[in-house]
């Protein structure tokens, strides 16, 4: 669809002109139900025509403040001009040759940038693929090839994707219902969830390690994969010291420690990678979502000796490391390096924390407020308990949508509202959104 002739006024508040979804969206939705597979859901079937900065505008002319950024993808804002220019320039030069047939320099440059910015000053290598799940798949392949071991451990409340292997790694069974059989040798072990388990990082790590040693056995374990802050699981921030203890245990036992930074990475938490906030130097770091500001790209970056374990031909794929996606990613790296995005992420985090703490003091449904930088959430519990309040999160998101605010839910119990705003979101815009959420919570009583 073409860009509307009269661009919306981007400075002011959300603008809801029709019922949500509006009539044009509803008409498209009817066609969609006859042609698009039912298994592809849409949380809010408003059909988007145009996006800029923190705003998305639908086909009915409703403009929403997007506090989800397509699940943490357009971190530096929708339609970042530098990224668009880089992608257009690359489109005109060459769109595809396949790196494993005839390579191009951009791939090498992005590998250099990732080697520079991922934690640790050891020698590193990268491989690029198309999606987060594919990055997880490749990390597992590489770890198995390197260690010669088969088992892989993931944490409770983890989410790693929708391919067959990653379905076996997810906490939430609903992602995989009816899609088995699933890959063998995948294990899930307890995580650190301070709000629910009340454990210190050290206690939670001891519990996780006991499971690893007793239920899997070190000699069979190729890799442990962890999201530094769990994304779909509900922005679960582990207790201090938990992740470093796991990493230390992995290093001591020859287990590859994989940080899934697909949702947390690239400026989101106010540093290049959330691992830095936890003092982690992972063996492998996974990137996707925000890396190319919306173009499909994902990467596995890590220790040279591990990454180089597969023989030539062992890694790759037709579209992996597409030149246009790579050019966009290089522009994202330039933006993050030269802009003040990290400070903006921290500003946003501070504003969210301030408001959410205030809301929690007035609305007993809010049991916990947590996050880092522009990755914040609140968990809804039955008042006075830490038992999940069912239905409240989706009710708040629905209320917000009617008022022009796009919110995402999360959590294994779907009782978390998470914020993944673009780093271009202003304090005023956050204030407007928080007022809507305040009213939604009041409505819920
Ligand atoms: C989204 C996500 C994935 C899967 O990425 P896709 O690009 O959807 O395959 C994996 N891990 C985490 C932490 C994610 O947030």
mmCIF file of N, CA, C and O in Angstrom, residues 271-345:
data_model
loop_
_atom_site.group_PDB
_atom_site.id
_atom_site.type_symbol
_atom_site.label_atom_id
_atom_site.label_comp_id
_atom_site.label_asym_id
_atom_site.label_seq_id
_atom_site.Cartn_x
_atom_site.Cartn_y
_atom_site.Cartn_z
ATOM 1 N N UNK A 271 22.359 -0.760 27.394
ATOM 2 C CA UNK A 271 23.715 -1.174 27.009
ATOM 3 C C UNK A 271 23.570 -1.936 25.695
ATOM 4 O O UNK A 271 22.457 -2.276 25.294
ATOM 5 N N UNK A 272 24.709 -2.223 25.055
ATOM 6 C CA UNK A 272 24.588 -3.004 23.811
ATOM 7 C C UNK A 272 23.821 -4.290 24.080
ATOM 8 O O UNK A 272 22.894 -4.641 23.369
ATOM 9 N N UNK A 273 24.247 -4.994 25.124
ATOM 10 C CA UNK A 273 23.619 -6.269 25.464
ATOM 11 C C UNK A 273 23.286 -6.302 26.948
ATOM 12 O O UNK A 273 24.035 -5.770 27.768
ATOM 13 N N UNK A 274 22.140 -6.936 27.279
ATOM 14 C CA UNK A 274 21.746 -7.036 28.687
ATOM 15 C C UNK A 274 22.785 -7.818 29.481
ATOM 16 O O UNK A 274 22.942 -7.597 30.683
ATOM 17 N N UNK A 275 23.507 -8.730 28.816
ATOM 18 C CA UNK A 275 24.555 -9.493 29.508
ATOM 19 C C UNK A 275 25.489 -8.575 30.285
ATOM 20 O O UNK A 275 25.944 -8.914 31.380
ATOM 21 N N UNK A 276 25.765 -7.394 29.702
ATOM 22 C CA UNK A 276 26.671 -6.449 30.381
ATOM 23 C C UNK A 276 26.101 -6.019 31.719
ATOM 24 O O UNK A 276 26.842 -5.820 32.685
ATOM 25 N N UNK A 277 24.773 -5.871 31.783
ATOM 26 C CA UNK A 277 24.140 -5.413 33.024
ATOM 27 C C UNK A 277 24.276 -6.474 34.118
ATOM 28 O O UNK A 277 24.132 -6.169 35.295
ATOM 29 N N UNK A 278 24.490 -7.728 33.713
ATOM 30 C CA UNK A 278 24.584 -8.816 34.685
ATOM 31 C C UNK A 278 26.020 -9.305 34.866
ATOM 32 O O UNK A 278 26.252 -10.285 35.567
ATOM 33 N N UNK A 279 26.981 -8.641 34.207
ATOM 34 C CA UNK A 279 28.379 -9.068 34.309
ATOM 35 C C UNK A 279 28.652 -10.404 33.638
ATOM 36 O O UNK A 279 29.492 -11.177 34.079
ATOM 37 N N UNK A 280 27.930 -10.678 32.554
ATOM 38 C CA UNK A 280 28.096 -11.963 31.862
ATOM 39 C C UNK A 280 29.002 -11.813 30.654
ATOM 40 O O UNK A 280 28.947 -10.793 29.954
ATOM 41 N N UNK A 281 29.791 -12.844 30.401
ATOM 42 C CA UNK A 281 30.512 -12.950 29.134
ATOM 43 C C UNK A 281 30.122 -14.302 28.537
ATOM 44 O O UNK A 281 30.799 -15.309 28.743
ATOM 45 N N UNK A 282 29.000 -14.339 27.805
ATOM 46 C CA UNK A 282 28.499 -15.624 27.292
ATOM 47 C C UNK A 282 29.453 -16.209 26.247
ATOM 48 O O UNK A 282 30.199 -15.476 25.595
ATOM 49 N N UNK A 283 29.387 -17.547 26.102
ATOM 50 C CA UNK A 283 30.177 -18.185 25.037
ATOM 51 C C UNK A 283 29.580 -17.846 23.669
ATOM 52 O O UNK A 283 30.310 -17.584 22.723
ATOM 53 N N UNK A 284 28.250 -17.879 23.592
ATOM 54 C CA UNK A 284 27.550 -17.525 22.350
ATOM 55 C C UNK A 284 26.468 -16.497 22.677
ATOM 56 O O UNK A 284 25.792 -16.623 23.705
ATOM 57 N N UNK A 285 26.316 -15.502 21.824
ATOM 58 C CA UNK A 285 25.279 -14.483 21.990
ATOM 59 C C UNK A 285 24.379 -14.517 20.756
ATOM 60 O O UNK A 285 24.880 -14.491 19.621
ATOM 61 N N UNK A 286 23.066 -14.576 20.990
ATOM 62 C CA UNK A 286 22.112 -14.623 19.883
ATOM 63 C C UNK A 286 21.453 -13.264 19.709
ATOM 64 O O UNK A 286 21.026 -12.645 20.685
ATOM 65 N N UNK A 287 21.382 -12.817 18.466
ATOM 66 C CA UNK A 287 20.728 -11.554 18.150
ATOM 67 C C UNK A 287 19.662 -11.805 17.088
ATOM 68 O O UNK A 287 19.782 -12.722 16.276
ATOM 69 N N UNK A 288 18.627 -10.985 17.094
ATOM 70 C CA UNK A 288 17.612 -10.994 16.016
ATOM 71 C C UNK A 288 16.791 -9.728 16.229
ATOM 72 O O UNK A 288 17.360 -8.647 16.283
ATOM 73 N N UNK A 289 15.497 -9.873 16.381
ATOM 74 C CA UNK A 289 14.562 -8.760 16.598
ATOM 75 C C UNK A 289 15.093 -7.372 16.223
ATOM 76 O O UNK A 289 14.959 -6.962 15.091
ATOM 77 N N UNK A 290 15.718 -6.645 17.141
ATOM 78 C CA UNK A 290 16.077 -5.255 16.863
ATOM 79 C C UNK A 290 17.285 -5.041 15.972
ATOM 80 O O UNK A 290 17.616 -3.904 15.640
ATOM 81 N N UNK A 291 17.951 -6.109 15.548
ATOM 82 C CA UNK A 291 19.274 -5.937 14.926
ATOM 83 C C UNK A 291 19.221 -5.170 13.603
ATOM 84 O O UNK A 291 20.166 -4.457 13.262
ATOM 85 N N UNK A 292 18.130 -5.295 12.850
ATOM 86 C CA UNK A 292 18.069 -4.616 11.554
ATOM 87 C C UNK A 292 16.827 -3.732 11.447
ATOM 88 O O UNK A 292 16.388 -3.416 10.346
ATOM 89 N N UNK A 293 16.275 -3.334 12.608
ATOM 90 C CA UNK A 293 15.172 -2.375 12.681
ATOM 91 C C UNK A 293 13.963 -2.800 11.854
ATOM 92 O O UNK A 293 13.219 -1.961 11.356
ATOM 93 N N UNK A 294 13.762 -4.088 11.686
ATOM 94 C CA UNK A 294 12.559 -4.551 11.010
ATOM 95 C C UNK A 294 12.826 -5.462 9.828
ATOM 96 O O UNK A 294 11.947 -6.207 9.406
ATOM 97 N N UNK A 295 14.032 -5.397 9.266
ATOM 98 C CA UNK A 295 14.335 -6.359 8.209
ATOM 99 C C UNK A 295 14.742 -7.673 8.864
ATOM 100 O O UNK A 295 15.324 -7.681 9.940
ATOM 101 N N UNK A 296 14.421 -8.787 8.195
ATOM 102 C CA UNK A 296 14.689 -10.074 8.835
ATOM 103 C C UNK A 296 16.173 -10.411 8.861
ATOM 104 O O UNK A 296 16.826 -10.458 7.807
ATOM 105 N N UNK A 297 16.682 -10.607 10.058
ATOM 106 C CA UNK A 297 18.092 -10.959 10.236
ATOM 107 C C UNK A 297 18.285 -11.474 11.651
ATOM 108 O O UNK A 297 17.652 -10.988 12.579
ATOM 109 N N UNK A 298 19.177 -12.443 11.803
ATOM 110 C CA UNK A 298 19.529 -12.939 13.126
ATOM 111 C C UNK A 298 20.971 -13.401 13.077
ATOM 112 O O UNK A 298 21.504 -13.668 11.993
ATOM 113 N N UNK A 299 21.587 -13.482 14.224
ATOM 114 C CA UNK A 299 22.986 -13.878 14.255
ATOM 115 C C UNK A 299 23.334 -14.729 15.455
ATOM 116 O O UNK A 299 22.678 -14.671 16.500
ATOM 117 N N UNK A 300 24.364 -15.538 15.283
ATOM 118 C CA UNK A 300 25.021 -16.228 16.395
ATOM 119 C C UNK A 300 26.452 -15.713 16.403
ATOM 120 O O UNK A 300 27.141 -15.791 15.376
ATOM 121 N N UNK A 301 26.875 -15.160 17.537
ATOM 122 C CA UNK A 301 28.229 -14.620 17.660
ATOM 123 C C UNK A 301 28.862 -15.255 18.882
ATOM 124 O O UNK A 301 28.211 -15.340 19.931
ATOM 125 N N UNK A 302 30.107 -15.691 18.765
ATOM 126 C CA UNK A 302 30.704 -16.296 19.955
ATOM 127 C C UNK A 302 32.158 -16.674 19.795
ATOM 128 O O UNK A 302 32.799 -16.327 18.798
ATOM 129 N N UNK A 303 32.642 -17.356 20.823
ATOM 130 C CA UNK A 303 34.048 -17.730 20.901
ATOM 131 C C UNK A 303 34.474 -18.451 19.623
ATOM 132 O O UNK A 303 33.809 -19.397 19.174
ATOM 133 N N UNK A 304 35.612 -18.020 19.087
ATOM 134 C CA UNK A 304 36.076 -18.547 17.800
ATOM 135 C C UNK A 304 36.187 -20.066 17.820
ATOM 136 O O UNK A 304 35.757 -20.737 16.867
ATOM 137 N N UNK A 305 36.734 -20.613 18.916
ATOM 138 C CA UNK A 305 36.972 -22.067 18.908
ATOM 139 C C UNK A 305 35.656 -22.842 18.889
ATOM 140 O O UNK A 305 35.579 -23.935 18.323
ATOM 141 N N UNK A 306 34.601 -22.272 19.487
ATOM 142 C CA UNK A 306 33.294 -22.945 19.473
ATOM 143 C C UNK A 306 32.637 -22.760 18.106
ATOM 144 O O UNK A 306 32.195 -23.721 17.473
ATOM 145 N N UNK A 307 32.613 -21.515 17.648
ATOM 146 C CA UNK A 307 31.945 -21.190 16.377
ATOM 147 C C UNK A 307 32.590 -21.898 15.187
ATOM 148 O O UNK A 307 31.924 -22.202 14.199
ATOM 149 N N UNK A 308 33.887 -22.147 15.286
ATOM 150 C CA UNK A 308 34.593 -22.783 14.165
ATOM 151 C C UNK A 308 34.552 -24.309 14.217
ATOM 152 O O UNK A 308 35.169 -24.969 13.376
ATOM 153 N N UNK A 309 33.799 -24.869 15.171
ATOM 154 C CA UNK A 309 33.729 -26.331 15.250
ATOM 155 C C UNK A 309 33.067 -26.953 14.016
ATOM 156 O O UNK A 309 33.573 -27.949 13.489
ATOM 157 N N UNK A 310 31.954 -26.406 13.506
ATOM 158 C CA UNK A 310 31.364 -27.011 12.301
ATOM 159 C C UNK A 310 32.284 -26.853 11.083
ATOM 160 O O UNK A 310 32.945 -25.820 10.923
ATOM 161 N N UNK A 311 32.288 -27.878 10.244
ATOM 162 C CA UNK A 311 33.101 -27.823 9.024
ATOM 163 C C UNK A 311 32.452 -26.892 8.003
ATOM 164 O O UNK A 311 31.249 -26.631 8.065
ATOM 165 N N UNK A 312 33.230 -26.400 7.035
ATOM 166 C CA UNK A 312 32.648 -25.571 5.972
ATOM 167 C C UNK A 312 31.464 -26.299 5.324
ATOM 168 O O UNK A 312 31.549 -27.494 5.041
ATOM 169 N N UNK A 313 30.367 -25.558 5.119
ATOM 170 C CA UNK A 313 29.140 -26.161 4.594
ATOM 171 C C UNK A 313 28.175 -26.572 5.684
ATOM 172 O O UNK A 313 27.005 -26.821 5.422
ATOM 173 N N UNK A 314 28.670 -26.636 6.922
ATOM 174 C CA UNK A 314 27.816 -27.051 8.032
ATOM 175 C C UNK A 314 26.822 -25.983 8.462
ATOM 176 O O UNK A 314 25.823 -26.280 9.116
ATOM 177 N N UNK A 315 27.103 -24.736 8.134
ATOM 178 C CA UNK A 315 26.209 -23.626 8.500
ATOM 179 C C UNK A 315 25.825 -22.870 7.229
ATOM 180 O O UNK A 315 26.591 -22.852 6.269
ATOM 181 N N UNK A 316 24.679 -22.214 7.258
ATOM 182 C CA UNK A 316 24.285 -21.390 6.102
ATOM 183 C C UNK A 316 22.810 -21.472 5.828
ATOM 184 O O UNK A 316 22.036 -21.837 6.708
ATOM 185 N N UNK A 317 22.399 -21.098 4.619
ATOM 186 C CA UNK A 317 20.983 -21.037 4.255
ATOM 187 C C UNK A 317 20.809 -19.977 3.185
ATOM 188 O O UNK A 317 21.574 -19.010 3.145
ATOM 189 N N UNK A 318 19.807 -20.166 2.333
ATOM 190 C CA UNK A 318 19.682 -19.316 1.150
ATOM 191 C C UNK A 318 19.648 -17.822 1.464
ATOM 192 O O UNK A 318 20.365 -17.033 0.861
ATOM 193 N N UNK A 319 18.796 -17.447 2.420
ATOM 194 C CA UNK A 319 18.601 -16.007 2.660
ATOM 195 C C UNK A 319 19.424 -15.472 3.827
ATOM 196 O O UNK A 319 19.398 -14.266 4.098
ATOM 197 N N UNK A 320 20.128 -16.351 4.537
ATOM 198 C CA UNK A 320 20.817 -15.929 5.755
ATOM 199 C C UNK A 320 21.845 -14.840 5.485
ATOM 200 O O UNK A 320 22.737 -15.013 4.664
ATOM 201 N N UNK A 321 21.731 -13.721 6.194
ATOM 202 C CA UNK A 321 22.663 -12.622 5.981
ATOM 203 C C UNK A 321 22.394 -11.888 4.685
ATOM 204 O O UNK A 321 23.320 -11.414 4.022
ATOM 205 N N UNK A 322 21.115 -11.771 4.336
ATOM 206 C CA UNK A 322 20.727 -11.044 3.116
ATOM 207 C C UNK A 322 21.366 -9.658 3.090
ATOM 208 O O UNK A 322 21.393 -8.957 4.103
ATOM 209 N N UNK A 323 21.892 -9.223 1.929
ATOM 210 C CA UNK A 323 22.618 -7.946 1.867
ATOM 211 C C UNK A 323 21.804 -6.734 2.322
ATOM 212 O O UNK A 323 22.358 -5.825 2.938
ATOM 213 N N UNK A 324 20.496 -6.714 2.025
ATOM 214 C CA UNK A 324 19.680 -5.557 2.422
ATOM 215 C C UNK A 324 19.491 -5.550 3.947
ATOM 216 O O UNK A 324 19.594 -4.503 4.596
ATOM 217 N N UNK A 325 19.243 -6.728 4.509
ATOM 218 C CA UNK A 325 19.123 -6.825 5.968
ATOM 219 C C UNK A 325 20.441 -6.425 6.640
ATOM 220 O O UNK A 325 20.440 -5.719 7.650
ATOM 221 N N UNK A 326 21.536 -6.888 6.060
ATOM 222 C CA UNK A 326 22.852 -6.573 6.633
ATOM 223 C C UNK A 326 23.113 -5.069 6.571
ATOM 224 O O UNK A 326 23.592 -4.464 7.547
ATOM 225 N N UNK A 327 22.784 -4.436 5.445
ATOM 226 C CA UNK A 327 22.997 -2.985 5.317
ATOM 227 C C UNK A 327 22.176 -2.248 6.368
ATOM 228 O O UNK A 327 22.648 -1.279 6.980
ATOM 229 N N UNK A 328 20.940 -2.722 6.600
ATOM 230 C CA UNK A 328 20.097 -2.101 7.627
ATOM 231 C C UNK A 328 20.727 -2.286 9.008
ATOM 232 O O UNK A 328 20.746 -1.358 9.823
ATOM 233 N N UNK A 329 21.238 -3.482 9.261
ATOM 234 C CA UNK A 329 21.854 -3.754 10.567
ATOM 235 C C UNK A 329 23.081 -2.864 10.779
ATOM 236 O O UNK A 329 23.293 -2.332 11.876
ATOM 237 N N UNK A 330 23.873 -2.681 9.738
ATOM 238 C CA UNK A 330 25.052 -1.806 9.883
ATOM 239 C C UNK A 330 24.615 -0.380 10.213
ATOM 240 O O UNK A 330 25.257 0.306 11.035
ATOM 241 N N UNK A 331 23.504 0.047 9.610
ATOM 242 C CA UNK A 331 22.983 1.390 9.925
ATOM 243 C C UNK A 331 22.488 1.442 11.367
ATOM 244 O O UNK A 331 22.669 2.455 12.063
ATOM 245 N N UNK A 332 21.874 0.359 11.838
ATOM 246 C CA UNK A 332 21.434 0.305 13.242
ATOM 247 C C UNK A 332 22.644 0.428 14.170
ATOM 248 O O UNK A 332 22.624 1.188 15.149
ATOM 249 N N UNK A 333 23.720 -0.285 13.842
ATOM 250 C CA UNK A 333 24.933 -0.203 14.676
ATOM 251 C C UNK A 333 25.481 1.225 14.692
ATOM 252 O O UNK A 333 25.877 1.725 15.748
ATOM 253 N N UNK A 334 25.491 1.878 13.531
ATOM 254 C CA UNK A 334 25.963 3.283 13.485
ATOM 255 C C UNK A 334 25.088 4.171 14.361
ATOM 256 O O UNK A 334 25.585 5.012 15.109
ATOM 257 N N UNK A 335 23.768 3.981 14.239
ATOM 258 C CA UNK A 335 22.828 4.777 15.044
ATOM 259 C C UNK A 335 23.103 4.591 16.533
ATOM 260 O O UNK A 335 23.172 5.550 17.294
ATOM 261 N N UNK A 336 23.226 3.319 16.929
ATOM 262 C CA UNK A 336 23.408 3.030 18.355
ATOM 263 C C UNK A 336 24.747 3.568 18.848
ATOM 264 O O UNK A 336 24.876 3.986 19.990
ATOM 265 N N UNK A 337 25.741 3.551 17.960
ATOM 266 C CA UNK A 337 27.067 4.002 18.373
ATOM 267 C C UNK A 337 27.123 5.520 18.489
ATOM 268 O O UNK A 337 27.753 6.057 19.392
ATOM 269 N N UNK A 338 26.443 6.216 17.578
ATOM 270 C CA UNK A 338 26.604 7.666 17.536
ATOM 271 C C UNK A 338 25.438 8.450 18.124
ATOM 272 O O UNK A 338 25.589 9.615 18.450
ATOM 273 N N UNK A 339 24.280 7.824 18.274
ATOM 274 C CA UNK A 339 23.153 8.532 18.876
ATOM 275 C C UNK A 339 23.222 8.453 20.393
ATOM 276 O O UNK A 339 24.195 7.957 20.963
ATOM 277 N N UNK A 340 22.176 8.964 21.043
ATOM 278 C CA UNK A 340 22.133 8.860 22.510
ATOM 279 C C UNK A 340 21.073 7.843 22.934
ATOM 280 O O UNK A 340 20.368 8.017 23.916
ATOM 281 N N UNK A 341 20.979 6.771 22.160
ATOM 282 C CA UNK A 341 19.912 5.794 22.372
ATOM 283 C C UNK A 341 20.004 5.091 23.722
ATOM 284 O O UNK A 341 18.984 4.784 24.329
ATOM 285 N N UNK A 342 21.217 4.810 24.174
ATOM 286 C CA UNK A 342 21.331 4.098 25.450
ATOM 287 C C UNK A 342 20.802 4.979 26.580
ATOM 288 O O UNK A 342 20.073 4.506 27.469
ATOM 289 N N UNK A 343 21.150 6.263 26.531
ATOM 290 C CA UNK A 343 20.634 7.193 27.549
ATOM 291 C C UNK A 343 19.113 7.290 27.449
ATOM 292 O O UNK A 343 18.417 7.363 28.471
ATOM 293 N N UNK A 344 18.602 7.269 26.227
ATOM 294 C CA UNK A 344 17.146 7.321 26.044
ATOM 295 C C UNK A 344 16.484 6.080 26.646
ATOM 296 O O UNK A 344 15.427 6.171 27.268
ATOM 297 N N UNK A 345 17.109 4.925 26.450
ATOM 298 C CA UNK A 345 16.549 3.687 27.024
ATOM 299 C C UNK A 345 16.471 3.813 28.541
ATOM 300 O O UNK A 345 15.468 3.421 29.159
#
